[in-house]
CSV table of C-alpha atoms in Angstrom, one decimal:
chain,number,residue,atom,x,y,z
A,4,UNK,CA,63.5,53.8,47.3
A,5,UNK,CA,63.7,56.9,45.0
A,6,UNK,CA,63.3,59.1,48.4
A,7,UNK,CA,66.3,57.5,50.0
A,8,UNK,CA,68.6,58.0,46.7
A,9,UNK,CA,67.7,61.7,46.8
A,10,UNK,CA,67.9,62.0,50.6
A,11,UNK,CA,71.3,60.0,50.5
A,12,UNK,CA,72.7,62.3,47.9
A,13,UNK,CA,71.9,65.6,49.6
A,14,UNK,CA,73.6,64.2,52.6
A,15,UNK,CA,76.7,63.3,50.5
A,16,UNK,CA,76.6,66.7,48.9
A,17,UNK,CA,76.8,68.3,52.2
A,18,UNK,CA,79.5,65.7,53.8
A,19,UNK,CA,81.7,65.8,50.9
A,20,UNK,CA,82.8,69.5,51.1
A,21,UNK,CA,83.1,68.9,55.0
A,22,UNK,CA,85.5,66.0,54.7
A,23,UNK,CA,87.5,68.3,52.0
A,24,UNK,CA,87.8,71.0,54.3
A,25,UNK,CA,88.8,69.0,57.0
A,26,UNK,CA,91.3,67.1,55.1
A,27,UNK,CA,92.9,70.4,53.7
A,28,UNK,CA,93.1,71.8,57.1
A,29,UNK,CA,94.8,68.6,58.6
A,30,UNK,CA,97.5,68.8,55.9
A,31,UNK,CA,98.0,72.3,56.6
A,32,UNK,CA,98.7,72.1,60.3
A,33,UNK,CA,100.7,69.0,59.8
A,34,UNK,CA,103.0,71.0,57.3
A,35,UNK,CA,103.3,74.2,59.7
A,36,UNK,CA,103.9,71.6,62.7
A,37,UNK,CA,106.9,70.5,60.8
A,38,UNK,CA,108.4,73.7,59.2
A,39,UNK,CA,111.0,75.3,60.9
A,40,UNK,CA,111.4,79.2,61.2
A,41,UNK,CA,114.3,80.0,58.8
A,42,UNK,CA,115.5,83.1,60.5
A,43,UNK,CA,115.7,81.0,64.1
A,44,UNK,CA,117.8,78.4,61.9
A,45,UNK,CA,120.4,81.1,60.4
A,46,UNK,CA,120.4,82.4,64.0
A,47,UNK,CA,121.3,79.3,65.2
A,48,UNK,CA,123.8,78.0,62.5
A,49,UNK,CA,126.0,81.5,63.2
A,50,UNK,CA,125.7,81.6,66.9
A,51,UNK,CA,124.8,78.2,68.2
A,52,UNK,CA,122.5,80.3,70.6
A,53,UNK,CA,118.7,80.1,70.0
A,54,UNK,CA,116.4,79.9,73.2
A,55,UNK,CA,113.1,79.2,72.5
A,56,UNK,CA,113.3,79.1,68.6
A,57,UNK,CA,111.3,77.0,66.3
A,58,UNK,CA,113.3,74.2,64.7
A,59,UNK,CA,110.9,71.9,64.3
A,60,UNK,CA,111.4,69.5,61.6
A,61,UNK,CA,115.1,70.3,61.1
A,62,UNK,CA,117.7,67.9,59.4
A,63,UNK,CA,120.9,68.4,60.9
A,64,UNK,CA,122.6,64.7,60.9
A,65,UNK,CA,125.8,63.6,61.4
A,66,UNK,CA,129.3,64.3,63.1
A,67,UNK,CA,129.7,67.8,61.1
A,68,UNK,CA,126.3,68.7,63.0
A,69,UNK,CA,128.4,69.7,66.3
A,70,UNK,CA,126.8,72.0,68.5
A,71,UNK,CA,129.3,71.9,71.5
A,72,UNK,CA,127.8,74.4,74.5
A,73,UNK,CA,124.9,75.1,72.2
A,74,UNK,CA,122.0,76.8,73.9
A,75,UNK,CA,118.4,75.6,72.8
A,76,UNK,CA,116.8,76.2,76.0
A,77,UNK,CA,113.0,76.1,75.6
A,78,UNK,CA,113.3,75.6,71.7
A,79,UNK,CA,111.0,73.5,69.7
A,80,UNK,CA,112.9,70.3,68.0
A,81,UNK,CA,109.9,68.2,67.6
A,82,UNK,CA,110.2,65.9,64.7
A,83,UNK,CA,113.8,67.0,63.9
A,84,UNK,CA,116.3,64.7,62.4
A,85,UNK,CA,119.4,64.9,64.8
A,86,UNK,CA,120.9,61.5,63.8
A,87,UNK,CA,124.7,61.4,65.3
A,88,UNK,CA,124.8,65.1,66.2
A,89,UNK,CA,127.1,66.2,68.7
A,90,UNK,CA,125.4,68.2,71.5
A,91,UNK,CA,128.3,67.7,74.1
A,92,UNK,CA,127.9,70.2,77.3
A,93,UNK,CA,124.8,71.7,75.2
A,94,UNK,CA,121.7,73.4,77.3
A,95,UNK,CA,118.3,72.1,76.0
A,96,UNK,CA,116.6,72.7,79.3
A,97,UNK,CA,112.8,72.7,78.6
A,98,UNK,CA,113.2,72.0,74.9
A,99,UNK,CA,110.7,70.0,73.2
A,100,UNK,CA,112.2,67.1,71.1
A,101,UNK,CA,108.9,65.0,70.9
A,102,UNK,CA,109.2,62.4,67.8
A,103,UNK,CA,112.7,63.5,67.3
A,104,UNK,CA,115.2,61.2,65.4
A,105,UNK,CA,118.3,60.9,68.0
A,106,UNK,CA,119.9,57.7,66.9
A,107,UNK,CA,123.5,57.8,68.2
A,108,UNK,CA,123.1,61.3,69.2
A,109,UNK,CA,125.8,62.7,71.6
A,110,UNK,CA,124.3,64.4,74.6
A,111,UNK,CA,127.3,63.7,76.9
A,112,UNK,CA,127.3,66.4,79.9
A,113,UNK,CA,124.3,68.3,78.3
A,114,UNK,CA,121.8,69.8,80.4
A,115,UNK,CA,118.3,68.0,79.6
A,116,UNK,CA,116.3,69.0,82.5
A,117,UNK,CA,112.6,68.8,81.7
A,118,UNK,CA,113.1,68.3,77.9
A,119,UNK,CA,110.1,66.6,76.6
A,120,UNK,CA,111.3,63.2,74.6
A,121,UNK,CA,108.0,61.8,74.0
A,122,UNK,CA,108.1,59.5,71.2
A,123,UNK,CA,111.7,60.1,70.6
A,124,UNK,CA,114.0,57.5,69.1
A,125,UNK,CA,117.3,57.8,71.1
A,126,UNK,CA,118.4,54.2,70.4
A,127,UNK,CA,122.1,54.0,71.0
A,128,UNK,CA,122.3,57.8,72.0
A,129,UNK,CA,124.9,58.9,74.5
A,130,UNK,CA,123.7,60.6,77.7
A,131,UNK,CA,126.7,60.1,79.9
A,132,UNK,CA,126.7,62.4,82.5
A,133,UNK,CA,123.6,64.2,81.3
A,134,UNK,CA,121.4,65.9,83.7
A,135,UNK,CA,117.8,64.8,82.7
A,136,UNK,CA,115.9,65.5,85.7
A,137,UNK,CA,112.2,65.9,85.1
A,138,UNK,CA,112.5,64.9,81.6
A,139,UNK,CA,109.3,63.2,79.9
A,140,UNK,CA,110.4,60.1,77.9
A,141,UNK,CA,106.7,58.5,77.4
A,142,UNK,CA,107.0,56.0,74.7
A,143,UNK,CA,110.7,56.9,73.9
A,144,UNK,CA,113.0,54.1,72.5
A,145,UNK,CA,116.3,54.3,74.7
A,146,UNK,CA,117.2,51.0,73.7
A,147,UNK,CA,121.1,50.4,74.2
A,148,UNK,CA,121.3,54.2,75.0
A,149,UNK,CA,124.4,54.9,77.0
A,150,UNK,CA,122.9,56.5,80.3
A,151,UNK,CA,125.8,55.7,82.6
A,152,UNK,CA,126.3,58.5,85.7
A,153,UNK,CA,123.2,60.3,84.1
A,154,UNK,CA,120.9,62.1,86.6
A,155,UNK,CA,117.3,60.9,86.2
A,156,UNK,CA,115.4,62.1,89.2
A,157,UNK,CA,111.8,62.9,88.7
A,158,UNK,CA,111.8,61.8,84.9
A,159,UNK,CA,108.8,60.5,83.5
A,160,UNK,CA,109.4,57.0,81.9
A,161,UNK,CA,106.1,55.7,81.2
A,162,UNK,CA,105.9,53.1,78.2
A,163,UNK,CA,109.9,54.1,77.5
A,164,UNK,CA,111.9,51.0,75.9
A,165,UNK,CA,114.9,50.7,77.9
A,166,UNK,CA,116.1,47.2,76.6
A,167,UNK,CA,119.9,47.0,77.1
A,168,UNK,CA,120.2,50.4,78.3
A,169,UNK,CA,123.4,50.9,80.2
A,170,UNK,CA,122.4,52.8,83.4
A,171,UNK,CA,125.2,51.9,85.7
A,172,UNK,CA,125.7,54.7,88.4
A,173,UNK,CA,122.8,56.5,87.1
A,174,UNK,CA,120.8,58.4,89.5
A,175,UNK,CA,117.2,56.8,88.8
A,176,UNK,CA,113.8,58.5,89.0
A,177,UNK,CA,113.4,57.4,92.5
A,178,UNK,CA,116.7,59.3,93.5
A,179,UNK,CA,118.6,56.0,94.0
A,180,UNK,CA,122.0,55.1,92.1
A,181,UNK,CA,121.6,52.2,89.6
A,182,UNK,CA,123.8,49.5,90.0
A,183,UNK,CA,124.7,47.2,86.8
A,184,UNK,CA,121.4,47.4,84.9
A,185,UNK,CA,118.5,47.5,87.8
A,186,UNK,CA,117.5,50.6,88.9
A,187,UNK,CA,114.6,51.7,91.2
A,188,UNK,CA,111.4,50.7,89.9
A,189,UNK,CA,112.9,48.6,87.1
A,190,UNK,CA,113.9,46.0,90.0
A,191,UNK,CA,112.0,42.8,89.7
């Protein structure tokens, strides 16, 4: 009985520091993963151009957040809060918008080719006439998104939520035009 307590105490003395170090490392990674680069942010605010910059976790909300024709090709916007922002005719080709909050964000006529929208919340987003060829929407919420006349060829839609999304005249992932709400692979 007493030997088991001594051995258990030795194990606990070894495990607790390891668990503490793991927790500290995890918190440090989580903080750095969502902290944007201040110099990139200032450059973007002044010029609306910031290809390949780090704006992860940035908060730019509302209609005052207008980025008409902004250049964010290859930018890291993962975890960003861009609710109701306007990216009309913006170029975000190859950008990372993983887990971004994009409710009612306007991407009309935007270049969204090969953008990673994995886990993003795009409810009621405006994606009319957007070019989203090759984009990744794994687990994204596109409920009630306006995707009329958009281009989706080659996009990955696994586990994407598309309930009540408007897809009329959109070119679906299989290259066929959508009619009303039924598209390519979505047809029963």
